Every structure is written in C-alpha cells, then in structure tokens.
Coordinates of C-alpha atoms in Angstrom, one line a residue:
M192 CA -19.8 -4.2 11.8
V193 CA -16.0 -4.5 11.4
Q194 CA -14.1 -4.9 14.5
R195 CA -10.8 -3.3 14.8
T196 CA -8.5 -3.2 17.8
F197 CA -8.9 -0.2 20.4
P198 CA -5.8 1.7 20.4
A199 CA -4.5 0.4 24.3
E200 CA -4.0 -3.0 22.6
A201 CA -1.5 -1.6 20.2
M202 CA 0.6 -0.3 23.1
S203 CA 1.8 -3.8 23.9
M204 CA 2.2 -5.0 20.1
D205 CA 5.6 -4.9 18.5
L206 CA 5.2 -2.2 15.9
S207 CA 8.8 -2.8 14.5
P208 CA 9.0 -2.7 10.6
K209 CA 9.3 -6.0 9.2
K210 CA 10.5 -7.5 5.9
P211 CA 8.2 -10.0 4.1
A212 CA 8.6 -13.8 3.6
K213 CA 8.2 -15.9 0.4
A214 CA 4.8 -17.8 0.1
Y215 CA 5.4 -19.4 -3.1
G216 CA 7.2 -19.3 -6.6
G217 CA 9.3 -20.7 -9.3
D218 CA 11.3 -19.8 -12.3
G219 CA 8.8 -17.0 -13.1
G220 CA 8.9 -15.1 -10.1
A221 CA 7.8 -15.2 -6.5
Y222 CA 4.9 -14.0 -4.2
Y223 CA 5.8 -12.7 -0.7
D224 CA 3.5 -11.5 2.0
W225 CA 3.6 -10.4 5.6
A226 CA 2.1 -12.4 8.3
P227 CA 0.2 -11.1 11.2
A228 CA 2.2 -13.6 13.4
D229 CA 5.4 -11.7 12.4
L230 CA 3.5 -8.0 12.3
P231 CA 0.4 -8.1 14.9
M232 CA -0.7 -4.9 13.7
L233 CA -1.9 -6.6 10.5
G234 CA -4.4 -8.7 12.2
A235 CA -5.2 -5.8 14.7
A236 CA -5.8 -3.6 11.8
S237 CA -7.4 -6.2 9.3
I238 CA -4.7 -4.9 6.8
G239 CA -2.9 -7.3 4.1
A240 CA 0.3 -6.8 2.5
A241 CA 2.2 -8.6 0.0
K242 CA 4.7 -8.3 -3.2
L243 CA 4.9 -9.9 -6.3
H244 CA 8.4 -10.5 -8.2
L245 CA 8.0 -11.3 -11.8
A246 CA 11.2 -12.4 -13.7
A247 CA 11.4 -11.8 -17.4
G248 CA 8.9 -13.9 -19.2
G249 CA 6.9 -14.1 -15.7
L250 CA 3.4 -14.5 -15.5
S251 CA 1.2 -14.4 -12.4
L252 CA -1.6 -16.3 -13.5
P253 CA -5.3 -15.3 -13.2
S254 CA -6.6 -14.9 -9.7
Y255 CA -9.0 -12.7 -7.6
S256 CA -8.8 -12.0 -3.8
D257 CA -11.0 -11.7 -0.8
S258 CA -9.8 -8.4 -0.3
A259 CA -9.9 -4.7 -2.0
K260 CA -6.4 -3.7 -2.6
V261 CA -4.3 -0.9 -3.9
A262 CA -1.4 -2.0 -6.0
Y263 CA 1.8 0.0 -6.5
V264 CA 4.5 -0.6 -8.8
L265 CA 7.9 -0.6 -7.1
Q266 CA 10.3 -1.4 -9.9
G267 CA 10.4 -2.5 -13.8
A268 CA 7.4 -2.3 -16.4
G269 CA 5.0 -4.6 -17.7
A270 CA 1.2 -5.4 -18.1
C271 CA -1.7 -6.0 -15.7
G272 CA -4.9 -7.8 -17.1
V273 CA -7.9 -6.6 -15.1
V274 CA -11.5 -7.9 -15.6
L275 CA -13.9 -5.7 -13.3
P276 CA -17.1 -7.0 -12.0
E277 CA -19.9 -7.0 -14.7
A278 CA -17.3 -5.8 -17.0
A279 CA -17.6 -6.3 -20.9
R280 CA -13.9 -6.9 -21.7
E281 CA -10.6 -7.5 -20.0
K282 CA -8.4 -4.6 -19.6
V283 CA -4.9 -4.8 -20.6
I284 CA -3.0 -2.3 -18.8
P285 CA 0.8 -1.0 -19.4
V286 CA 1.9 -0.4 -15.9
K287 CA 5.4 1.2 -14.9
E288 CA 7.3 2.2 -12.0
G289 CA 5.3 4.6 -10.0
D290 CA 1.6 3.4 -11.0
A291 CA -0.9 2.8 -8.6
L292 CA -3.9 0.9 -9.3
A293 CA -7.3 0.6 -7.3
L294 CA -8.3 -3.1 -7.2
P295 CA -12.0 -3.3 -5.9
F296 CA -13.8 -6.6 -4.7
G297 CA -14.0 -9.2 -7.4
A298 CA -11.7 -7.8 -9.8
V299 CA -9.7 -10.8 -11.7
T300 CA -6.1 -9.9 -12.5
W301 CA -3.1 -11.1 -14.0
W302 CA 0.6 -9.6 -14.2
H303 CA 3.1 -10.2 -16.8
N304 CA 6.8 -9.1 -17.0
A305 CA 7.6 -8.8 -20.9
A306 CA 11.1 -7.5 -20.5
D307 CA 14.2 -9.3 -21.4
A308 CA 16.5 -10.4 -18.7
A309 CA 18.4 -7.1 -18.8
A310 CA 15.6 -5.1 -17.7
G311 CA 15.2 -6.7 -14.7
E312 CA 12.2 -7.8 -12.4
L313 CA 8.7 -6.4 -12.4
V314 CA 8.0 -5.5 -8.7
V315 CA 4.3 -4.8 -7.2
L316 CA 3.3 -4.0 -3.8
F317 CA -0.2 -4.8 -2.6
L318 CA -1.8 -3.1 0.3
G319 CA -5.5 -3.9 1.2
D320 CA -8.4 -4.1 3.6
T321 CA -8.8 -7.7 4.8
S322 CA -11.7 -7.1 7.3
K323 CA -14.2 -9.0 5.1
G324 CA -11.5 -11.4 4.2
H325 CA -10.9 -14.9 5.5
R326 CA -8.1 -14.4 7.5
P327 CA -7.8 -11.0 8.9
G328 CA -4.4 -9.4 8.4
R329 CA -3.7 -11.6 5.3
F330 CA -4.8 -11.7 1.7
T331 CA -6.5 -15.0 0.3
N332 CA -5.8 -15.3 -3.3
F333 CA -8.1 -17.3 -5.4
Q334 CA -6.3 -18.9 -8.6
L335 CA -8.6 -19.6 -11.3
T336 CA -6.1 -22.1 -12.7
G337 CA -3.2 -24.0 -11.5
A338 CA -2.8 -27.0 -9.2
S339 CA -4.4 -25.4 -6.3
G340 CA -6.9 -23.4 -8.7
I341 CA -10.7 -23.2 -8.9
F342 CA -10.8 -25.0 -12.1
T343 CA -9.0 -28.3 -10.9
G344 CA -11.3 -28.1 -7.8
F345 CA -14.4 -29.1 -9.7
S346 CA -14.9 -33.0 -10.9
T347 CA -14.4 -33.8 -14.6
E348 CA -18.2 -34.2 -14.7
F349 CA -18.7 -30.8 -13.3
V350 CA -16.1 -29.4 -15.9
A351 CA -17.6 -31.1 -18.9
R352 CA -20.9 -30.0 -18.0
A353 CA -20.2 -26.2 -17.3
W354 CA -18.0 -25.7 -20.3
D355 CA -19.8 -28.0 -22.7
L356 CA -17.0 -30.5 -23.1
D357 CA -16.6 -34.2 -23.6
Q358 CA -15.2 -36.2 -20.6
E359 CA -12.0 -36.7 -22.2
S360 CA -11.3 -33.3 -23.1
A361 CA -12.4 -31.9 -19.6
A362 CA -9.9 -34.2 -18.0
K363 CA -7.0 -33.7 -20.3
L364 CA -7.8 -29.9 -19.4
V365 CA -7.7 -30.3 -15.8
S366 CA -4.7 -32.8 -15.9
T367 CA -2.6 -30.3 -18.0
Q368 CA -2.7 -27.2 -15.1
P369 CA 0.5 -25.5 -14.1
G370 CA 1.7 -26.5 -10.3
S371 CA 2.1 -22.8 -9.4
G372 CA 0.3 -19.6 -9.3
I373 CA 3.6 -17.8 -11.2
V374 CA 4.7 -19.5 -14.3
K375 CA 7.6 -18.6 -17.1
L376 CA 6.0 -18.1 -20.4
A377 CA 7.7 -20.5 -23.1
D378 CA 10.0 -18.5 -25.9
G379 CA 7.8 -16.8 -28.4
H380 CA 4.4 -17.1 -26.6
R381 CA 2.7 -14.0 -27.5
M382 CA 0.4 -12.1 -24.9
P383 CA -1.9 -9.5 -25.7
A384 CA -0.5 -6.0 -26.4
P385 CA -1.1 -3.4 -23.6
R386 CA -3.5 -0.7 -24.5
A387 CA -2.7 2.8 -23.4
E388 CA -6.3 3.8 -23.5
D389 CA -7.0 1.0 -20.9
R390 CA -5.1 3.2 -18.2
D391 CA -7.9 6.1 -18.3
G392 CA -9.5 5.7 -14.7
M393 CA -7.5 2.6 -13.7
V394 CA -4.0 4.1 -13.0
L395 CA -2.3 7.3 -11.5
N396 CA 1.3 7.6 -11.8
C397 CA 2.5 9.0 -8.5
L398 CA 5.9 9.9 -10.1
E399 CA 4.3 11.9 -12.9
A400 CA 1.3 13.2 -10.9
P401 CA 0.9 16.9 -9.9
L402 CA 2.2 17.5 -6.4
D403 CA 0.2 17.9 -3.7
V404 CA 3.1 19.1 -1.4
D405 CA 6.4 20.4 -2.7
I406 CA 8.8 21.7 0.0
K407 CA 12.0 22.9 -1.5
G408 CA 14.7 20.8 0.2
G409 CA 12.3 19.1 2.4
G410 CA 10.0 16.8 0.5
R411 CA 7.0 16.3 -1.8
V412 CA 3.4 14.3 -1.6
V413 CA 1.3 12.9 -4.1
V414 CA -2.0 11.8 -2.8
L415 CA -4.0 9.1 -4.1
N416 CA -7.6 10.1 -3.7
T417 CA -11.1 9.8 -5.1
A418 CA -10.6 13.0 -6.9
N419 CA -7.5 11.7 -9.1
L420 CA -8.4 8.0 -9.1
P421 CA -12.3 7.4 -8.6
L422 CA -11.9 3.6 -8.1
V423 CA -10.5 4.6 -4.6
K424 CA -13.9 5.2 -3.3
E425 CA -15.0 1.3 -4.2
V426 CA -11.6 0.0 -2.5
G427 CA -12.4 2.3 0.4
L428 CA -8.5 3.0 0.7
G429 CA -6.8 6.4 0.2
A430 CA -2.8 6.4 -0.5
D431 CA 0.0 8.6 -1.0
L432 CA 4.0 8.5 -2.1
V433 CA 6.1 10.5 0.1
R434 CA 9.7 11.6 -0.7
I435 CA 11.9 13.5 1.7
D436 CA 15.4 14.8 1.1
A437 CA 18.6 13.9 3.1
H438 CA 18.2 14.7 7.0
S439 CA 14.8 16.2 6.3
M440 CA 12.1 15.6 8.9
C441 CA 8.6 14.9 8.4
S442 CA 6.1 16.8 11.0
P443 CA 4.8 14.8 13.8
G444 CA 0.7 14.2 12.9
F445 CA -2.1 11.8 13.2
S446 CA -5.0 10.7 11.3
C447 CA -8.0 12.4 12.8
D448 CA -10.4 10.1 11.1
S449 CA -9.7 6.7 12.9
A450 CA -7.6 5.5 10.2
Y451 CA -4.6 3.3 10.3
Q452 CA -1.5 4.3 8.3
V453 CA 0.3 1.3 6.5
T454 CA 3.7 2.5 5.5
Y455 CA 6.0 0.5 2.8
I456 CA 9.7 2.1 2.8
V457 CA 10.4 2.0 -1.0
R458 CA 14.0 3.4 -0.7
G459 CA 16.2 5.1 1.4
S460 CA 15.9 4.9 5.3
G461 CA 15.7 7.0 8.6
R462 CA 14.6 7.2 12.0
V463 CA 11.0 6.7 12.8
Q464 CA 9.3 7.4 16.3
V465 CA 5.7 7.0 17.2
V466 CA 4.0 7.9 20.4
G467 CA 0.8 6.9 21.8
I468 CA -1.6 7.2 24.8
D469 CA -0.3 8.6 27.8
G470 CA 2.7 10.4 25.9
T471 CA 4.3 6.6 25.9
R472 CA 7.1 6.2 22.7
V473 CA 5.7 2.9 21.5
L474 CA 8.2 2.8 18.8
E475 CA 11.7 4.4 18.0
T476 CA 13.6 2.4 15.2
R477 CA 15.4 3.1 11.9
A478 CA 13.3 2.0 8.9
E479 CA 14.9 1.0 5.6
G480 CA 14.0 0.0 2.1
G481 CA 11.8 -3.0 1.9
C482 CA 10.0 -2.9 5.4
L483 CA 6.7 -2.2 6.5
F484 CA 5.1 -0.9 9.6
I485 CA 1.7 0.4 10.5
V486 CA 0.9 3.3 12.8
P487 CA -2.4 2.6 14.9
R488 CA -5.2 5.0 15.1
F489 CA -4.6 8.5 16.5
F490 CA -0.8 7.7 17.3
V491 CA 1.3 10.3 16.2
V492 CA 4.2 9.4 13.9
S493 CA 7.3 11.6 12.6
K494 CA 10.2 10.5 10.4
I495 CA 14.0 11.8 10.0
A496 CA 15.6 10.8 6.7
D497 CA 19.2 9.4 6.8
D498 CA 21.6 10.9 4.4
T499 CA 20.0 8.8 1.3
G500 CA 16.9 10.5 1.7
M501 CA 13.6 8.6 2.3
E502 CA 10.8 7.4 0.2
W503 CA 7.6 5.7 1.3
F504 CA 4.2 4.4 -0.1
S505 CA 1.4 4.3 2.2
I506 CA -2.3 3.5 2.4
I507 CA -4.8 5.0 5.0
T508 CA -7.9 3.2 5.9
T509 CA -10.3 5.7 4.4
P510 CA -10.5 6.8 0.9
N511 CA -10.1 10.6 1.6
P512 CA -7.9 10.6 4.6
I513 CA -7.7 13.8 6.8
F514 CA -4.6 14.2 8.8
S515 CA -3.7 16.7 11.9
H516 CA -0.2 17.8 12.2
L517 CA 1.5 19.1 15.2
A518 CA 4.4 21.3 13.9
G519 CA 4.9 23.7 11.0
R520 CA 2.5 26.3 9.5
T521 CA -0.8 24.2 10.0
S522 CA 0.0 23.1 13.3
V523 CA -2.8 22.4 15.8
W524 CA -1.3 24.2 18.3
K525 CA -0.8 27.5 16.1
A526 CA -4.7 27.7 16.0
I527 CA -5.0 27.5 20.1
S528 CA -5.5 30.8 22.0
P529 CA -2.0 32.3 23.4
A530 CA -3.5 32.2 26.8
V531 CA -4.7 28.7 26.5
L532 CA -1.2 27.6 25.4
E533 CA 0.5 29.2 28.5
T534 CA -1.3 27.5 30.8
A535 CA -1.1 24.3 29.0
F536 CA 2.6 24.5 28.7
N537 CA 2.9 26.3 32.2
T538 CA 5.1 28.8 30.5
T539 CA 5.8 32.5 30.3
P540 CA 3.8 34.8 27.6
E541 CA 7.5 35.4 26.1
M542 CA 8.1 31.7 25.6
E543 CA 4.8 31.1 24.4
K544 CA 5.4 33.8 21.5
M545 CA 8.9 32.3 20.8
F546 CA 6.8 28.8 20.3
R547 CA 4.4 30.3 18.2
S548 CA 6.8 32.4 16.0
K549 CA 8.8 29.3 14.8
R550 CA 8.2 27.2 11.5
L551 CA 5.3 30.1 10.2
D552 CA 6.5 29.3 6.6
S553 CA 7.1 25.6 7.0
E554 CA 4.0 23.0 5.8
I555 CA 4.7 19.4 6.8
F556 CA 8.3 19.0 6.0
F557 CA 11.5 20.6 7.6
A558 CA 14.6 21.0 5.8
P559 CA 17.6 20.5 7.6
N560 CA 19.1 23.6 9.3

C-alpha cells in the first residue's frame, strides 16, 4: 500500500515554486531534475519531476525508469524512440512542441534532436509517480549503455555468454561505452527516420487538440485523460495544459478525489495563492516560467496572470481527475440551498441573493473587468 503524506504535514512544508538543478550532461545536452531536499512536497507526494535539454545533434541514450511518467515537449522538435513492454518493435515517434506522451513502467526510450543549431534545443518535461520507485520524489533512470549503464555492469564473461560473443569482442564492446547518458552524434551519423503512424495512440498534441474549456478573454484548457490517450490509464496520471490571458483569474478550486496537482509554469507569470486546513493561506507567491510547485490534496488553489498571461502544464495523480470549483457558474456554493448559505455566511437574504447572482455565465476562468 502506498503511503502518502497527510494534508496536515503539508502545512509546515515550503510550497514555494522551484527551478531544477543540473544532474548530468555534456556537448549533446543536459538532464535537470527537482530534488525533494529543495521541494519537500515531491517526497511527500511521491512525485518525480525532471527536464531534458538536447542540443542540435544531441541523443539521450536508451534508458528505462523506475516510475511511470508523462512527457511533455516544451520546446523544439525531434524524435522519441519507444519500446513498450512485450512490444514487437520499436516506435520512432516524431515529436514537437505541445506533444504529451504517456510512458508506462518498463518503457525503454531514447530522445534525439535532429535539428540544426539554428533551430535550437529540444526540451522535454517529465512528471511522474515515484511511489514504486527507489527514491520517493525522484526518478531513478537505468541507462542501458554508457559508463554507468546496465551493459557495463556485467563482467566480460557474462556479456560474452549473453550476447554470444567471443571474449575479445565482448571486452572491446564494453570498453567503448560513452561516458554520459547524453551524447552528441558525429556529423553524418544517420538515425532511424521518425514514422508519423507511430504517433497513433502514443501522443496527444495539447496545442492542437480540441479545447475542453474555452473562455473568451479568460483562458483555455486541454485535458489529457483515458479518452484521448488510453495509455494514461497504465501510467495512472491525468494531465492538462492551461493557458490564461493577461490579468485573467483561474477560479479557486480543489481536487476532490484525493489527488495532488503538480504544476510546471511553461511561460508567462502570475500570482498564486493556496489555502489549506483551518483556512490558512499556506502559499502566496509569484510563479514564473521554468518553476514547479505542488498543491497538496484537497487544498484550494487560485492563480491570477500578470500582463504576459500564464501557461502551465500539470499532472494530477489520478488518470481521470475530478475538480470542484468555488467560484463561477459551476461553483459548489451555487448548488447549496439559499437558507443554508445565509446561515453559513451569517448574512442577510439580500446579500446571499447578490452573492448567488454573480458569475452566472462564467466557467472556471474570469477575464479582467
């Protein structure tokens, strides 16, 4: 049984948005991750978060993880090789900005940026559940090759026997492994061509998908769930991409199915408030592009964008999340009987009626007045 923190423990934690630290890399790119020591809610919620930056010609070598993940392409274009458990062949998926992929346990992946230097980096965000991993709150990636790879961990004898090689060939193969999990390909080295058909059932582009919410002057939402990407069920995580316009507000709301919300600010900035137990405001801050923060279970969060607007990608620790909002047309308060509200707010019928009459045509985003 997975043990997760009680909300009371989150009250004393630092919920401030944080940026990642570089874990390793070289000429081909770098891998960054968030550590529970810097963002304690990662460990409490058993969530891992990392980013991969690949330069032109960069290749992230084949690996698998101890955690199921959702990958989201923040920038650039390239290819992702995926071998699913018990799969008959490798999928070579063309990826671009806005693509979301669900990567279940046991999936072996590699990533490649085939662009020239002028096209810039390929940047991929990874968010996932580490509750079954070796280190709660942090991914453990197992490289198949490289100086720290599985291949080089076996003795020459075992390598020779397993792959039917002579001792000399086995020793040579082991000794030529690259030193990092990310390399830069030599000029002229040809990689397998991505296949458009391999995107089927594997990818949802959140920038092109039909909008689940579209409020003029307010904001837009695309939800990633089992309906539009079935692999989400195996991963056990839902996700969404939210974009709100300048000075717009996201209605205060909470996950009502005991899920954590893990939010990465893609671009823009804005103010964030989170309210927890006993009406305590546990976070009031300004979040900007590149930051990550986590909202504990049942805590209420709201955001107001700066004049640049605000865009964020979130995972929710359930494949089909359910949210309750406290303002707008679908507000929980609008469903409660007037007599109950009058007493609960200790107010007059006139004030209750005015309260109920507001935001009758607003969904979850409120455009500036």
